[in-house]
Amino acid sequence: MTDDKIALQELLEKGSDATFLREMIGFAAERLMALETETVCGAAPGERSAGRTNQRNGYRDRHWQTRAGTVELRIPKLRHGSYFPGFLEPRRMAEKALTAVIQEAYIQGISTRSVDDLVKALGMQGISKSQVSRLCGEIDERVHAFLVRPIEGDWPYVWLDATYVKVRRDHQIVSVAVIVAVGVNTDGRREVLGMTTGHSEAEPFWVEFLRSLARRGLRGTKLVISDAHEGLKAAITKILSATWQRCRVHFMRNALAYAGKTQRRIVSAWIGTAFAQDDAAAARKQWRDVADQARPRVPKLAKLMDDAEADVLAYMSFPAQHRAKIHSTNPIERLNGEIKRRSDVVGIFPNEEAVTRLIGALLLEQNDQWAVQRARYMTLETIAPLGDDLTAGLPSLAA
């Protein structure tokens, strides 16, 4: 029996638990790396061969984050050149995109001092325009395919959020809005639905973005959650015929601006009593009671509550199991935080194509991670009835 078969048999005898799964992944990874390095070197370890072109030169350790936990890898090093496992490459796409954007800014001579320092630290001064163009082309092709893919099924909930980045345009630095759309389908799964960039948040901008999603197949949307962006509410009604949920967190920030510093905790708890109600009718009644009590002392707060009641409490008309996730844009705040973190590394993007390249790659990787998660974002039993096709996602009954 070969050493590989003995090792595999030892793993199988350990039983089917999380540790076993991690060790199986590690075993498969080690075999893949051995086969790849054997091909690169032209011979197996210790084999004397006239076809040998390289030799192994020890190992370097790396922690590989998988769905089964952290797998410790020993990646072979080569005497000449370098080796990196092919199966790890897909997870590095966002890093490749970041590198490509930095390189593009550098070779065009429009990068900031921080980017110049980063280029030197990474040893990229010798890059050519053709190399950068080829790398950008490879990434752009994958990102474009992801952002224009068909959207299938019903998507009861859609979150929209915007973040801003700086871009050079016509020899000037301008602020560009990056809009990201995330949805949950009637199977309870999350996906990144799309992204776009723009210089204005007026209604035509939102109409065009939502139309692009609709053309790709977005349908069955019941609730769209976002901050109070200009023109968005009208666009949602016009294109998706859906209800708008004004982000509760952002509304509270606006509301507390009308309260004195010493009164903010009291006002927050006061308005929060409406959110604690069990149903929409009770929430609306409590909301109005709070507004009426605030009217004599803080009329501007009362007016704000009067105007925002329907939009801030829209989520109360949906299943109670979903309300913690649909009352605000918090579910995509972490995603926006990652976008900002990578954008800050670049500082100023050389053009809008570079914005789409980097952020699109980040969204693609996040979407892949959500796709392989075992747990649904929302349970099938509570989300499926919200679909226009009530049979979608439901298990068939035995005859």
PDB file of N, CA and C in Angstrom, residues 61-150:
ATOM      1  N   ASP A  61       5.002  28.068   5.368  1.00  0.00           N
ATOM      2  CA  ASP A  61       3.694  27.806   5.966  1.00  0.00           C
ATOM      3  C   ASP A  61       2.699  28.902   5.602  1.00  0.00           C
ATOM      4  N   ARG A  62       1.441  28.490   5.440  1.00  0.00           N
ATOM      5  CA  ARG A  62       0.373  29.442   5.148  1.00  0.00           C
ATOM      6  C   ARG A  62      -0.925  28.920   5.730  1.00  0.00           C
ATOM      7  N   HIS A  63      -1.702  29.809   6.341  1.00  0.00           N
ATOM      8  CA  HIS A  63      -3.018  29.444   6.849  1.00  0.00           C
ATOM      9  C   HIS A  63      -4.055  29.700   5.754  1.00  0.00           C
ATOM     10  N   TRP A  64      -4.833  28.690   5.455  1.00  0.00           N
ATOM     11  CA  TRP A  64      -5.857  28.777   4.404  1.00  0.00           C
ATOM     12  C   TRP A  64      -7.225  28.755   5.059  1.00  0.00           C
ATOM     13  N   GLN A  65      -7.980  29.862   4.924  1.00  0.00           N
ATOM     14  CA  GLN A  65      -9.312  29.942   5.520  1.00  0.00           C
ATOM     15  C   GLN A  65     -10.319  29.258   4.600  1.00  0.00           C
ATOM     16  N   THR A  66     -10.943  28.176   5.076  1.00  0.00           N
ATOM     17  CA  THR A  66     -11.942  27.436   4.309  1.00  0.00           C
ATOM     18  C   THR A  66     -13.247  27.416   5.077  1.00  0.00           C
ATOM     19  N   ARG A  67     -14.301  26.899   4.445  1.00  0.00           N
ATOM     20  CA  ARG A  67     -15.600  26.803   5.123  1.00  0.00           C
ATOM     21  C   ARG A  67     -15.562  25.788   6.254  1.00  0.00           C
ATOM     22  N   ALA A  68     -14.579  24.933   6.273  1.00  0.00           N
ATOM     23  CA  ALA A  68     -14.454  23.943   7.337  1.00  0.00           C
ATOM     24  C   ALA A  68     -13.525  24.428   8.441  1.00  0.00           C
ATOM     25  N   GLY A  69     -12.988  25.631   8.313  1.00  0.00           N
ATOM     26  CA  GLY A  69     -12.060  26.163   9.298  1.00  0.00           C
ATOM     27  C   GLY A  69     -10.694  26.434   8.679  1.00  0.00           C
ATOM     28  N   THR A  70      -9.718  26.724   9.513  1.00  0.00           N
ATOM     29  CA  THR A  70      -8.375  27.056   9.054  1.00  0.00           C
ATOM     30  C   THR A  70      -7.577  25.788   8.768  1.00  0.00           C
ATOM     31  N   VAL A  71      -7.053  25.698   7.553  1.00  0.00           N
ATOM     32  CA  VAL A  71      -6.221  24.568   7.149  1.00  0.00           C
ATOM     33  C   VAL A  71      -4.778  25.062   7.054  1.00  0.00           C
ATOM     34  N   GLU A  72      -3.860  24.357   7.720  1.00  0.00           N
ATOM     35  CA  GLU A  72      -2.446  24.732   7.682  1.00  0.00           C
ATOM     36  C   GLU A  72      -1.777  24.057   6.481  1.00  0.00           C
ATOM     37  N   LEU A  73      -1.279  24.877   5.580  1.00  0.00           N
ATOM     38  CA  LEU A  73      -0.639  24.374   4.370  1.00  0.00           C
ATOM     39  C   LEU A  73       0.878  24.552   4.461  1.00  0.00           C
ATOM     40  N   ARG A  74       1.594  23.626   3.844  1.00  0.00           N
ATOM     41  CA  ARG A  74       3.037  23.748   3.674  1.00  0.00           C
ATOM     42  C   ARG A  74       3.284  23.858   2.172  1.00  0.00           C
ATOM     43  N   ILE A  75       3.466  25.088   1.704  1.00  0.00           N
ATOM     44  CA  ILE A  75       3.590  25.344   0.270  1.00  0.00           C
ATOM     45  C   ILE A  75       5.044  25.151  -0.151  1.00  0.00           C
ATOM     46  N   PRO A  76       5.303  24.276  -1.125  1.00  0.00           N
ATOM     47  CA  PRO A  76       6.686  24.021  -1.560  1.00  0.00           C
ATOM     48  C   PRO A  76       7.339  25.267  -2.138  1.00  0.00           C
ATOM     49  N   LYS A  77       8.623  25.415  -1.850  1.00  0.00           N
ATOM     50  CA  LYS A  77       9.431  26.477  -2.463  1.00  0.00           C
ATOM     51  C   LYS A  77      10.349  25.846  -3.506  1.00  0.00           C
ATOM     52  N   LEU A  78      10.687  26.610  -4.514  1.00  0.00           N
ATOM     53  CA  LEU A  78      11.541  26.115  -5.587  1.00  0.00           C
ATOM     54  C   LEU A  78      12.907  26.798  -5.532  1.00  0.00           C
ATOM     55  N   ARG A  79      13.905  26.084  -6.009  1.00  0.00           N
ATOM     56  CA  ARG A  79      15.256  26.646  -6.021  1.00  0.00           C
ATOM     57  C   ARG A  79      15.339  27.813  -7.010  1.00  0.00           C
ATOM     58  N   HIS A  80      14.617  27.688  -8.119  1.00  0.00           N
ATOM     59  CA  HIS A  80      14.608  28.743  -9.129  1.00  0.00           C
ATOM     60  C   HIS A  80      13.170  29.195  -9.352  1.00  0.00           C
ATOM     61  N   GLY A  81      12.909  30.489  -9.220  1.00  0.00           N
ATOM     62  CA  GLY A  81      11.567  30.994  -9.427  1.00  0.00           C
ATOM     63  C   GLY A  81      10.692  30.776  -8.202  1.00  0.00           C
ATOM     64  N   SER A  82       9.393  30.944  -8.373  1.00  0.00           N
ATOM     65  CA  SER A  82       8.458  30.798  -7.264  1.00  0.00           C
ATOM     66  C   SER A  82       7.297  29.911  -7.674  1.00  0.00           C
ATOM     67  N   TYR A  83       6.581  29.435  -6.661  1.00  0.00           N
ATOM     68  CA  TYR A  83       5.405  28.590  -6.902  1.00  0.00           C
ATOM     69  C   TYR A  83       4.287  29.027  -5.972  1.00  0.00           C
ATOM     70  N   PHE A  84       3.077  29.153  -6.524  1.00  0.00           N
ATOM     71  CA  PHE A  84       1.889  29.421  -5.701  1.00  0.00           C
ATOM     72  C   PHE A  84       0.780  28.500  -6.177  1.00  0.00           C
ATOM     73  N   PRO A  85       0.103  27.811  -5.257  1.00  0.00           N
ATOM     74  CA  PRO A  85      -0.921  26.825  -5.660  1.00  0.00           C
ATOM     75  C   PRO A  85      -2.018  27.445  -6.511  1.00  0.00           C
ATOM     76  N   GLY A  86      -2.361  26.772  -7.577  1.00  0.00           N
ATOM     77  CA  GLY A  86      -3.404  27.257  -8.475  1.00  0.00           C
ATOM     78  C   GLY A  86      -4.761  27.346  -7.818  1.00  0.00           C
ATOM     79  N   PHE A  87      -5.048  26.445  -6.855  1.00  0.00           N
ATOM     80  CA  PHE A  87      -6.378  26.447  -6.241  1.00  0.00           C
ATOM     81  C   PHE A  87      -6.585  27.618  -5.282  1.00  0.00           C
ATOM     82  N   LEU A  88      -5.521  28.359  -4.927  1.00  0.00           N
ATOM     83  CA  LEU A  88      -5.659  29.543  -4.089  1.00  0.00           C
ATOM     84  C   LEU A  88      -5.836  30.807  -4.907  1.00  0.00           C
ATOM     85  N   GLU A  89      -5.559  30.750  -6.200  1.00  0.00           N
ATOM     86  CA  GLU A  89      -5.597  31.936  -7.039  1.00  0.00           C
ATOM     87  C   GLU A  89      -6.952  32.647  -7.057  1.00  0.00           C
ATOM     88  N   PRO A  90      -8.110  31.946  -7.185  1.00  0.00           N
ATOM     89  CA  PRO A  90      -9.389  32.652  -7.276  1.00  0.00           C
ATOM     90  C   PRO A  90      -9.651  33.573  -6.096  1.00  0.00           C
ATOM     91  N   ARG A  91      -9.176  33.209  -4.895  1.00  0.00           N
ATOM     92  CA  ARG A  91      -9.442  34.013  -3.711  1.00  0.00           C
ATOM     93  C   ARG A  91      -8.601  35.284  -3.685  1.00  0.00           C
ATOM     94  N   ARG A  92      -7.677  35.433  -4.640  1.00  0.00           N
ATOM     95  CA  ARG A  92      -6.798  36.592  -4.650  1.00  0.00           C
ATOM     96  C   ARG A  92      -7.221  37.613  -5.700  1.00  0.00           C
ATOM     97  N   MET A  93      -8.406  37.442  -6.269  1.00  0.00           N
ATOM     98  CA  MET A  93      -8.801  38.320  -7.358  1.00  0.00           C
ATOM     99  C   MET A  93      -8.890  39.784  -6.915  1.00  0.00           C
ATOM    100  N   ALA A  94      -9.448  40.053  -5.738  1.00  0.00           N
ATOM    101  CA  ALA A  94      -9.555  41.434  -5.274  1.00  0.00           C
ATOM    102  C   ALA A  94      -8.175  42.042  -5.076  1.00  0.00           C
ATOM    103  N   GLU A  95      -7.222  41.226  -4.585  1.00  0.00           N
ATOM    104  CA  GLU A  95      -5.864  41.729  -4.420  1.00  0.00           C
ATOM    105  C   GLU A  95      -5.233  42.026  -5.779  1.00  0.00           C
ATOM    106  N   LYS A  96      -5.540  41.176  -6.771  1.00  0.00           N
ATOM    107  CA  LYS A  96      -5.028  41.437  -8.123  1.00  0.00           C
ATOM    108  C   LYS A  96      -5.612  42.745  -8.664  1.00  0.00           C
ATOM    109  N   ALA A  97      -6.908  42.960  -8.405  1.00  0.00           N
ATOM    110  CA  ALA A  97      -7.552  44.177  -8.887  1.00  0.00           C
ATOM    111  C   ALA A  97      -6.947  45.405  -8.227  1.00  0.00           C
ATOM    112  N   LEU A  98      -6.691  45.301  -6.927  1.00  0.00           N
ATOM    113  CA  LEU A  98      -6.064  46.417  -6.216  1.00  0.00           C
ATOM    114  C   LEU A  98      -4.692  46.710  -6.796  1.00  0.00           C
ATOM    115  N   THR A  99      -3.916  45.656  -7.021  1.00  0.00           N
ATOM    116  CA  THR A  99      -2.593  45.820  -7.611  1.00  0.00           C
ATOM    117  C   THR A  99      -2.687  46.462  -8.994  1.00  0.00           C
ATOM    118  N   ALA A 100      -3.664  46.021  -9.786  1.00  0.00           N
ATOM    119  CA  ALA A 100      -3.820  46.556 -11.141  1.00  0.00           C
ATOM    120  C   ALA A 100      -4.152  48.037 -11.117  1.00  0.00           C
ATOM    121  N   VAL A 101      -5.028  48.445 -10.207  1.00  0.00           N
ATOM    122  CA  VAL A 101      -5.407  49.854 -10.128  1.00  0.00           C
ATOM    123  C   VAL A 101      -4.217  50.697  -9.691  1.00  0.00           C
ATOM    124  N   ILE A 102      -3.471  50.207  -8.699  1.00  0.00           N
ATOM    125  CA  ILE A 102      -2.277  50.926  -8.232  1.00  0.00           C
ATOM    126  C   ILE A 102      -1.261  51.056  -9.364  1.00  0.00           C
ATOM    127  N   GLN A 103      -1.053  49.964 -10.099  1.00  0.00           N
ATOM    128  CA  GLN A 103      -0.101  49.999 -11.200  1.00  0.00           C
ATOM    129  C   GLN A 103      -0.539  50.970 -12.281  1.00  0.00           C
ATOM    130  N   GLU A 104      -1.833  50.969 -12.584  1.00  0.00           N
ATOM    131  CA  GLU A 104      -2.339  51.848 -13.635  1.00  0.00           C
ATOM    132  C   GLU A 104      -2.112  53.314 -13.260  1.00  0.00           C
ATOM    133  N   ALA A 105      -2.398  53.645 -11.997  1.00  0.00           N
ATOM    134  CA  ALA A 105      -2.179  55.016 -11.540  1.00  0.00           C
ATOM    135  C   ALA A 105      -0.700  55.375 -11.614  1.00  0.00           C
ATOM    136  N   TYR A 106       0.146  54.415 -11.282  1.00  0.00           N
ATOM    137  CA  TYR A 106       1.592  54.663 -11.249  1.00  0.00           C
ATOM    138  C   TYR A 106       2.163  54.914 -12.639  1.00  0.00           C
ATOM    139  N   ILE A 107       1.828  54.052 -13.586  1.00  0.00           N
ATOM    140  CA  ILE A 107       2.431  54.187 -14.913  1.00  0.00           C
ATOM    141  C   ILE A 107       1.895  55.391 -15.671  1.00  0.00           C
ATOM    142  N   GLN A 108       0.691  55.887 -15.281  1.00  0.00           N
ATOM    143  CA  GLN A 108       0.151  57.068 -15.934  1.00  0.00           C
ATOM    144  C   GLN A 108       0.687  58.355 -15.312  1.00  0.00           C
ATOM    145  N   GLY A 109       1.464  58.175 -14.231  1.00  0.00           N
ATOM    146  CA  GLY A 109       2.071  59.344 -13.608  1.00  0.00           C
ATOM    147  C   GLY A 109       1.095  60.219 -12.860  1.00  0.00           C
ATOM    148  N   ILE A 110      -0.056  59.647 -12.433  1.00  0.00           N
ATOM    149  CA  ILE A 110      -1.070  60.459 -11.744  1.00  0.00           C
ATOM    150  C   ILE A 110      -1.356  59.923 -10.356  1.00  0.00           C
ATOM    151  N   SER A 111      -0.438  59.123  -9.836  1.00  0.00           N
ATOM    152  CA  SER A 111      -0.652  58.547  -8.515  1.00  0.00           C
ATOM    153  C   SER A 111      -0.212  59.518  -7.420  1.00  0.00           C
ATOM    154  N   THR A 112      -0.660  59.255  -6.211  1.00  0.00           N
ATOM    155  CA  THR A 112      -0.270  60.071  -5.072  1.00  0.00           C
ATOM    156  C   THR A 112       1.055  59.566  -4.515  1.00  0.00           C
ATOM    157  N   ARG A 113       1.633  60.330  -3.585  1.00  0.00           N
ATOM    158  CA  ARG A 113       2.899  59.933  -2.982  1.00  0.00           C
ATOM    159  C   ARG A 113       2.762  58.582  -2.275  1.00  0.00           C
ATOM    160  N   SER A 114       1.610  58.367  -1.595  1.00  0.00           N
ATOM    161  CA  SER A 114       1.422  57.102  -0.872  1.00  0.00           C
ATOM    162  C   SER A 114       1.405  55.920  -1.832  1.00  0.00           C
ATOM    163  N   VAL A 115       0.800  56.110  -3.011  1.00  0.00           N
ATOM    164  CA  VAL A 115       0.777  55.039  -4.009  1.00  0.00           C
ATOM    165  C   VAL A 115       2.175  54.798  -4.554  1.00  0.00           C
ATOM    166  N   ASP A 116       2.924  55.865  -4.800  1.00  0.00           N
ATOM    167  CA  ASP A 116       4.309  55.718  -5.279  1.00  0.00           C
ATOM    168  C   ASP A 116       5.135  54.901  -4.285  1.00  0.00           C
ATOM    169  N   ASP A 117       4.971  55.208  -2.991  1.00  0.00           N
ATOM    170  CA  ASP A 117       5.710  54.477  -1.959  1.00  0.00           C
ATOM    171  C   ASP A 117       5.309  53.011  -1.937  1.00  0.00           C
ATOM    172  N   LEU A 118       4.000  52.765  -2.130  1.00  0.00           N
ATOM    173  CA  LEU A 118       3.510  51.386  -2.120  1.00  0.00           C
ATOM    174  C   LEU A 118       4.061  50.608  -3.310  1.00  0.00           C
ATOM    175  N   VAL A 119       4.108  51.241  -4.471  1.00  0.00           N
ATOM    176  CA  VAL A 119       4.652  50.599  -5.664  1.00  0.00           C
ATOM    177  C   VAL A 119       6.095  50.176  -5.434  1.00  0.00           C
ATOM    178  N   LYS A 120       6.871  51.075  -4.827  1.00  0.00           N
ATOM    179  CA  LYS A 120       8.274  50.766  -4.562  1.00  0.00           C
ATOM    180  C   LYS A 120       8.406  49.640  -3.533  1.00  0.00           C
ATOM    181  N   ALA A 121       7.546  49.679  -2.502  1.00  0.00           N
ATOM    182  CA  ALA A 121       7.605  48.644  -1.466  1.00  0.00           C
ATOM    183  C   ALA A 121       7.275  47.274  -2.034  1.00  0.00           C
ATOM    184  N   LEU A 122       6.377  47.246  -3.030  1.00  0.00           N
ATOM    185  CA  LEU A 122       5.980  45.974  -3.638  1.00  0.00           C
ATOM    186  C   LEU A 122       6.911  45.565  -4.770  1.00  0.00           C
ATOM    187  N   GLY A 123       7.894  46.403  -5.083  1.00  0.00           N
ATOM    188  CA  GLY A 123       8.854  46.059  -6.136  1.00  0.00           C
ATOM    189  C   GLY A 123       8.240  46.057  -7.518  1.00  0.00           C
ATOM    190  N   MET A 124       7.345  47.018  -7.803  1.00  0.00           N
ATOM    191  CA  MET A 124       6.633  47.010  -9.086  1.00  0.00           C
ATOM    192  C   MET A 124       7.126  48.109 -10.031  1.00  0.00           C
ATOM    193  N   GLN A 125       8.277  48.717  -9.744  1.00  0.00           N
ATOM    194  CA  GLN A 125       8.696  49.838 -10.588  1.00  0.00           C
ATOM    195  C   GLN A 125       8.957  49.424 -12.029  1.00  0.00           C
ATOM    196  N   GLY A 126       9.299  48.167 -12.257  1.00  0.00           N
ATOM    197  CA  GLY A 126       9.689  47.730 -13.593  1.00  0.00           C
ATOM    198  C   GLY A 126       8.535  47.350 -14.495  1.00  0.00           C
ATOM    199  N   ILE A 127       7.303  47.583 -14.090  1.00  0.00           N
ATOM    200  CA  ILE A 127       6.151  47.160 -14.881  1.00  0.00           C
ATOM    201  C   ILE A 127       6.024  48.014 -16.143  1.00  0.00           C
ATOM    202  N   SER A 128       5.426  47.414 -17.159  1.00  0.00           N
ATOM    203  CA  SER A 128       5.218  48.123 -18.423  1.00  0.00           C
ATOM    204  C   SER A 128       3.725  48.342 -18.640  1.00  0.00           C
ATOM    205  N   LYS A 129       3.417  49.267 -19.555  1.00  0.00           N
ATOM    206  CA  LYS A 129       2.015  49.546 -19.850  1.00  0.00           C
ATOM    207  C   LYS A 129       1.315  48.315 -20.415  1.00  0.00           C
ATOM    208  N   SER A 130       2.026  47.524 -21.208  1.00  0.00           N
ATOM    209  CA  SER A 130       1.415  46.330 -21.798  1.00  0.00           C
ATOM    210  C   SER A 130       1.085  45.296 -20.720  1.00  0.00           C
ATOM    211  N   GLN A 131       1.961  45.173 -19.707  1.00  0.00           N
ATOM    212  CA  GLN A 131       1.688  44.228 -18.619  1.00  0.00           C
ATOM    213  C   GLN A 131       0.463  44.648 -17.826  1.00  0.00           C
ATOM    214  N   VAL A 132       0.389  45.927 -17.501  1.00  0.00           N
ATOM    215  CA  VAL A 132      -0.754  46.430 -16.750  1.00  0.00           C
ATOM    216  C   VAL A 132      -2.034  46.290 -17.571  1.00  0.00           C
ATOM    217  N   SER A 133      -1.958  46.600 -18.854  1.00  0.00           N
ATOM    218  CA  SER A 133      -3.130  46.499 -19.728  1.00  0.00           C
ATOM    219  C   SER A 133      -3.644  45.066 -19.781  1.00  0.00           C
ATOM    220  N   ARG A 134      -2.726  44.105 -19.860  1.00  0.00           N
ATOM    221  CA  ARG A 134      -3.130  42.698 -19.910  1.00  0.00           C
ATOM    222  C   ARG A 134      -3.791  42.270 -18.603  1.00  0.00           C
ATOM    223  N   LEU A 135      -3.204  42.677 -17.462  1.00  0.00           N
ATOM    224  CA  LEU A 135      -3.781  42.322 -16.171  1.00  0.00           C
ATOM    225  C   LEU A 135      -5.158  42.952 -15.999  1.00  0.00           C
ATOM    226  N   CYS A 136      -5.292  44.226 -16.359  1.00  0.00           N
ATOM    227  CA  CYS A 136      -6.580  44.911 -16.246  1.00  0.00           C
ATOM    228  C   CYS A 136      -7.627  44.245 -17.134  1.00  0.00           C
ATOM    229  N   GLY A 137      -7.216  43.846 -18.332  1.00  0.00           N
ATOM    230  CA  GLY A 137      -8.150  43.200 -19.262  1.00  0.00           C
ATOM    231  C   GLY A 137      -8.692  41.895 -18.719  1.00  0.00           C
ATOM    232  N   GLU A 138      -7.813  41.109 -18.093  1.00  0.00           N
ATOM    233  CA  GLU A 138      -8.252  39.829 -17.535  1.00  0.00           C
ATOM    234  C   GLU A 138      -9.266  40.042 -16.416  1.00  0.00           C
ATOM    235  N   ILE A 139      -9.009  41.007 -15.561  1.00  0.00           N
ATOM    236  CA  ILE A 139      -9.922  41.264 -14.442  1.00  0.00           C
ATOM    237  C   ILE A 139     -11.222  41.875 -14.943  1.00  0.00           C
ATOM    238  N   ASP A 140     -11.120  42.835 -15.871  1.00  0.00           N
ATOM    239  CA  ASP A 140     -12.315  43.504 -16.384  1.00  0.00           C
ATOM    240  C   ASP A 140     -13.278  42.519 -17.030  1.00  0.00           C
ATOM    241  N   GLU A 141     -12.747  41.532 -17.700  1.00  0.00           N
ATOM    242  CA  GLU A 141     -13.608  40.543 -18.366  1.00  0.00           C
ATOM    243  C   GLU A 141     -14.440  39.778 -17.348  1.00  0.00           C
ATOM    244  N   ARG A 142     -13.814  39.341 -16.270  1.00  0.00           N
ATOM    245  CA  ARG A 142     -14.539  38.590 -15.245  1.00  0.00           C
ATOM    246  C   ARG A 142     -15.530  39.468 -14.496  1.00  0.00           C
ATOM    247  N   VAL A 143     -15.114  40.683 -14.173  1.00  0.00           N
ATOM    248  CA  VAL A 143     -15.991  41.596 -13.438  1.00  0.00           C
ATOM    249  C   VAL A 143     -17.200  41.966 -14.284  1.00  0.00           C
ATOM    250  N   HIS A 144     -16.977  42.244 -15.565  1.00  0.00           N
ATOM    251  CA  HIS A 144     -18.084  42.601 -16.455  1.00  0.00           C
ATOM    252  C   HIS A 144     -19.094  41.457 -16.560  1.00  0.00           C
ATOM    253  N   ALA A 145     -18.599  40.247 -16.723  1.00  0.00           N
ATOM    254  CA  ALA A 145     -19.498  39.093 -16.815  1.00  0.00           C
ATOM    255  C   ALA A 145     -20.336  38.955 -15.547  1.00  0.00           C
ATOM    256  N   PHE A 146     -19.744  39.238 -14.405  1.00  0.00           N
ATOM    257  CA  PHE A 146     -20.457  39.153 -13.130  1.00  0.00           C
ATOM    258  C   PHE A 146     -21.528  40.234 -13.020  1.00  0.00           C
ATOM    259  N   LEU A 147     -21.189  41.456 -13.417  1.00  0.00           N
ATOM    260  CA  LEU A 147     -22.107  42.580 -13.230  1.00  0.00           C
ATOM    261  C   LEU A 147     -23.252  42.609 -14.235  1.00  0.00           C
ATOM    262  N   VAL A 148     -23.155  41.881 -15.337  1.00  0.00           N
ATOM    263  CA  VAL A 148     -24.245  41.876 -16.326  1.00  0.00           C
ATOM    264  C   VAL A 148     -24.940  40.518 -16.394  1.00  0.00           C
ATOM    265  N   ARG A 149     -24.626  39.609 -15.468  1.00  0.00           N
ATOM    266  CA  ARG A 149     -25.230  38.277 -15.492  1.00  0.00           C
ATOM    267  C   ARG A 149     -26.743  38.380 -15.301  1.00  0.00           C
ATOM    268  N   PRO A 150     -27.509  37.426 -15.823  1.00  0.00           N
ATOM    269  CA  PRO A 150     -28.966  37.434 -15.618  1.00  0.00           C
ATOM    270  C   PRO A 150     -29.315  37.271 -14.141  1.00  0.00           C
TER     271      PRO A 150
END
